[in-house]
CSV table of C-alpha atoms in Angstrom, one decimal:
chain,number,residue,atom,x,y,z
V,214,MET,CA,37.5,51.6,15.3
V,215,ILE,CA,34.4,50.5,17.1
V,216,ALA,CA,32.7,49.9,13.7
V,217,GLY,CA,35.6,47.5,12.9
V,218,LEU,CA,35.0,45.6,16.1
V,219,ASP,CA,31.3,45.3,15.3
V,220,ALA,CA,32.2,44.1,11.8
V,221,LYS,CA,34.6,41.4,13.4
V,222,ARG,CA,37.6,42.9,11.6
V,223,TYR,CA,39.4,42.6,14.9
V,224,ASP,CA,38.8,41.3,18.4
V,225,LEU,CA,39.4,44.3,20.6
V,226,VAL,CA,39.8,48.1,20.5
V,227,ALA,CA,42.9,49.4,22.4
V,228,ASN,CA,42.5,53.2,22.0
V,229,GLU,CA,41.6,54.7,25.4
V,230,VAL,CA,37.9,53.8,25.1
V,231,ALA,CA,36.1,55.5,28.0
V,232,VAL,CA,34.1,53.2,30.3
V,233,ARG,CA,30.5,54.3,29.9
V,234,THR,CA,27.2,52.7,30.8
V,235,ASP,CA,26.0,52.7,27.2
V,236,ARG,CA,29.1,50.9,26.1
V,237,LEU,CA,28.9,48.3,28.9
V,238,LYS,CA,25.4,47.3,27.6
V,239,LYS,CA,26.7,46.5,24.1
V,240,TYR,CA,30.3,45.5,24.7
V,241,ASP,CA,32.6,43.8,27.2
V,242,MET,CA,35.4,45.9,28.7
V,243,SER,CA,38.6,45.1,30.5
V,244,ASP,CA,39.6,46.5,33.9
V,245,PRO,CA,40.5,50.2,33.5
V,246,TYR,CA,44.1,50.6,32.5
V,247,ILE,CA,44.5,54.4,32.2
V,248,VAL,CA,42.8,57.5,33.3
V,249,SER,CA,42.8,60.8,31.4
V,250,LYS,CA,41.2,64.2,31.4
V,251,ALA,CA,39.7,66.0,28.5
V,252,VAL,CA,41.5,69.1,27.3
V,253,LEU,CA,40.2,71.8,24.9
V,254,ILE,CA,42.9,72.6,22.3
V,255,VAL,CA,42.9,75.7,20.0
V,256,GLY,CA,45.4,77.4,17.8
V,257,LYS,CA,48.0,79.4,19.6
V,258,ASP,CA,46.6,82.7,18.3
V,259,ASN,CA,43.0,81.9,19.2
V,260,HIS,CA,41.9,84.2,22.1
V,261,ASP,CA,38.1,83.7,21.7
V,262,ILE,CA,37.8,80.2,23.1
V,263,LYS,CA,38.7,79.8,26.8
V,264,THR,CA,36.1,77.4,28.1
V,265,LEU,CA,33.7,74.7,26.7
V,266,ASN,CA,30.9,77.3,26.8
V,267,ASP,CA,32.9,79.3,24.2
V,268,LEU,CA,32.4,76.5,21.6
V,269,LYS,CA,28.9,77.7,20.8
V,270,GLY,CA,28.8,78.3,17.0
V,271,LYS,CA,32.4,77.2,16.6
V,272,LYS,CA,33.8,74.4,14.4
V,273,VAL,CA,35.5,71.4,16.1
V,274,GLY,CA,37.1,68.3,14.8
V,275,GLN,CA,36.1,65.0,16.5
V,276,SER,CA,35.8,61.4,15.5
V,277,LEU,CA,32.3,60.1,15.0
V,278,ASP,CA,32.2,57.8,18.0
V,279,SER,CA,34.2,59.9,20.3
V,280,ASN,CA,33.2,60.8,23.8
V,281,TYR,CA,34.5,64.3,23.1
V,282,ARG,CA,32.2,64.8,20.1
V,283,LYS,CA,29.2,64.7,22.4
V,284,ILE,CA,30.8,67.1,24.8
V,285,ALA,CA,31.5,69.6,22.0
V,286,GLU,CA,28.0,69.3,20.4
V,287,ASP,CA,26.4,69.6,23.9
V,288,HIS,CA,28.2,73.0,24.1
V,289,GLY,CA,26.9,74.2,20.7
V,290,ALA,CA,29.8,73.3,18.5
V,291,THR,CA,29.5,72.1,14.9
V,292,ASN,CA,31.5,68.9,14.3
V,293,THR,CA,33.7,68.1,11.4
V,294,VAL,CA,34.2,64.3,11.5
V,295,VAL,CA,37.9,63.4,11.6
V,296,ASP,CA,39.8,60.1,11.6
V,297,GLY,CA,41.7,61.0,14.7
V,298,PHE,CA,43.6,63.4,16.9
V,299,ASN,CA,46.3,64.2,14.4
V,300,GLN,CA,43.8,65.1,11.7
V,301,SER,CA,42.0,67.5,14.1
V,302,ILE,CA,45.4,69.2,15.0
V,303,ASP,CA,46.1,69.6,11.3
V,304,LEU,CA,42.7,71.2,10.8
V,305,ILE,CA,43.4,73.6,13.7
V,306,THR,CA,46.8,74.6,12.4
V,307,SER,CA,45.4,75.2,8.9
V,308,LYS,CA,42.6,77.2,10.5
V,309,ARG,CA,39.8,75.0,9.0
V,310,ILE,CA,38.4,74.3,12.5
V,311,ASP,CA,38.5,76.3,15.7
V,312,ALA,CA,39.1,73.6,18.3
V,313,THR,CA,39.2,70.0,19.3
V,314,ILE,CA,38.6,68.3,22.6
V,315,ASN,CA,40.9,65.4,23.3
V,316,ASP,CA,42.8,63.5,25.8
V,317,SER,CA,45.4,65.3,27.9
V,318,LEU,CA,47.9,62.4,27.4
V,319,SER,CA,47.6,62.7,23.6
V,320,TYR,CA,48.3,66.4,23.8
V,321,LEU,CA,51.3,65.9,26.1
V,322,ASP,CA,52.7,63.2,23.8
V,323,LEU,CA,52.2,65.4,20.7
V,324,LYS,CA,53.8,68.5,22.2
V,325,LYS,CA,56.7,66.3,23.4
V,326,HIS,CA,57.4,65.2,19.8
V,327,GLN,CA,56.4,68.5,18.1
V,328,PRO,CA,57.0,71.3,20.6
V,329,ASN,CA,56.7,74.0,18.1
V,330,LEU,CA,53.2,73.2,16.9
V,331,PRO,CA,51.1,76.4,17.2
V,332,ILE,CA,48.5,75.0,19.5
V,333,LYS,CA,47.6,75.4,23.2
V,334,VAL,CA,45.3,74.0,25.9
V,335,VAL,CA,42.8,76.5,27.2
V,336,TYR,CA,40.7,74.3,29.4
V,337,GLU,CA,41.3,71.0,31.3
V,338,GLU,CA,38.5,68.9,32.7
V,339,LYS,CA,38.5,68.5,36.5
V,340,ASN,CA,37.4,64.8,36.7
V,341,ALA,CA,39.4,62.0,35.1
V,342,THR,CA,37.9,59.3,32.9
V,343,SER,CA,38.7,55.6,33.2
V,344,ASN,CA,39.6,53.9,30.0
V,345,ALA,CA,39.6,50.2,29.1
V,346,PHE,CA,40.0,47.8,26.2
V,347,LEU,CA,36.7,47.2,24.4
V,348,PHE,CA,35.6,43.7,23.2
V,349,ARG,CA,32.5,42.3,21.5
V,350,LYS,CA,30.0,40.8,24.0
V,351,ASN,CA,30.8,37.3,25.3
V,352,SER,CA,34.5,37.6,24.8
V,353,ASP,CA,35.0,36.2,28.3
V,354,GLU,CA,38.3,34.4,27.6
V,355,LEU,CA,39.9,37.3,25.9
V,356,VAL,CA,38.8,39.8,28.6
V,357,LYS,CA,40.2,37.4,31.3
V,358,ALA,CA,43.5,37.1,29.5
V,359,VAL,CA,43.9,40.9,29.0
V,360,ASN,CA,42.9,41.6,32.6
V,361,GLY,CA,45.4,39.0,33.8
V,362,ALA,CA,48.2,40.6,31.7
V,363,LEU,CA,47.3,44.1,33.1
V,364,ALA,CA,47.4,42.8,36.6
V,365,ASP,CA,50.7,41.0,36.1
V,366,MET,CA,52.3,44.2,34.6
V,367,LYS,CA,51.1,46.3,37.5
V,368,LYS,CA,52.3,43.7,40.0
V,369,ASP,CA,55.8,43.4,38.6
V,370,GLY,CA,56.3,47.1,38.0
V,371,THR,CA,56.3,46.9,34.2
V,372,TYR,CA,53.2,49.1,33.9
V,373,LEU,CA,54.6,51.9,36.0
V,374,LYS,CA,57.9,51.8,34.2
V,375,ILE,CA,56.2,52.1,30.8
V,376,SER,CA,53.9,54.8,32.2
V,377,LYS,CA,56.7,56.9,33.5
V,378,LYS,CA,58.8,56.5,30.4
V,379,TRP,CA,56.1,57.8,28.0
V,380,PHE,CA,54.1,60.2,30.2
V,381,GLY,CA,56.3,61.0,33.2
V,382,THR,CA,53.7,59.9,35.7
V,383,ASP,CA,51.5,56.9,36.7
V,384,VAL,CA,48.6,57.2,34.3
V,385,SER,CA,46.6,54.4,36.0
V,386,LYS,CA,45.5,56.8,38.7
């Protein structure tokens, strides 16, 4: 998705992009709109992986520009590049990879819609990550408009209503 932004195929990325110093050097970002925690997901019958340290020598599925790819590789995992979360889950359930690291909200949403999927969370990160919309540099007007819309939604209660409907909690904190 970030490559598409760079190629000017679209004006912003709205996909839980983590606010990171390296990204702020190259891109503009909105105010954070959601926080999430990384979770380590494995097949239901996997008893070998319990923590990030257990990823050494294991196969994971992460997208190329994912924050989670770096975490997995830093813990000794070999990455299979995937297009997204659903593909990584398909690879776990078909036993082509051992694990994936992804967002806790994505996992909760997936299990809500497919409760019988044979996967489980074995580890959850303690610290939450702030996520924001990502823009090409010098997109000041668009960033201002998005930030204004976010502020309006939080002020009038729309944001909290949507958050509780889909996640059961306020995901902005």
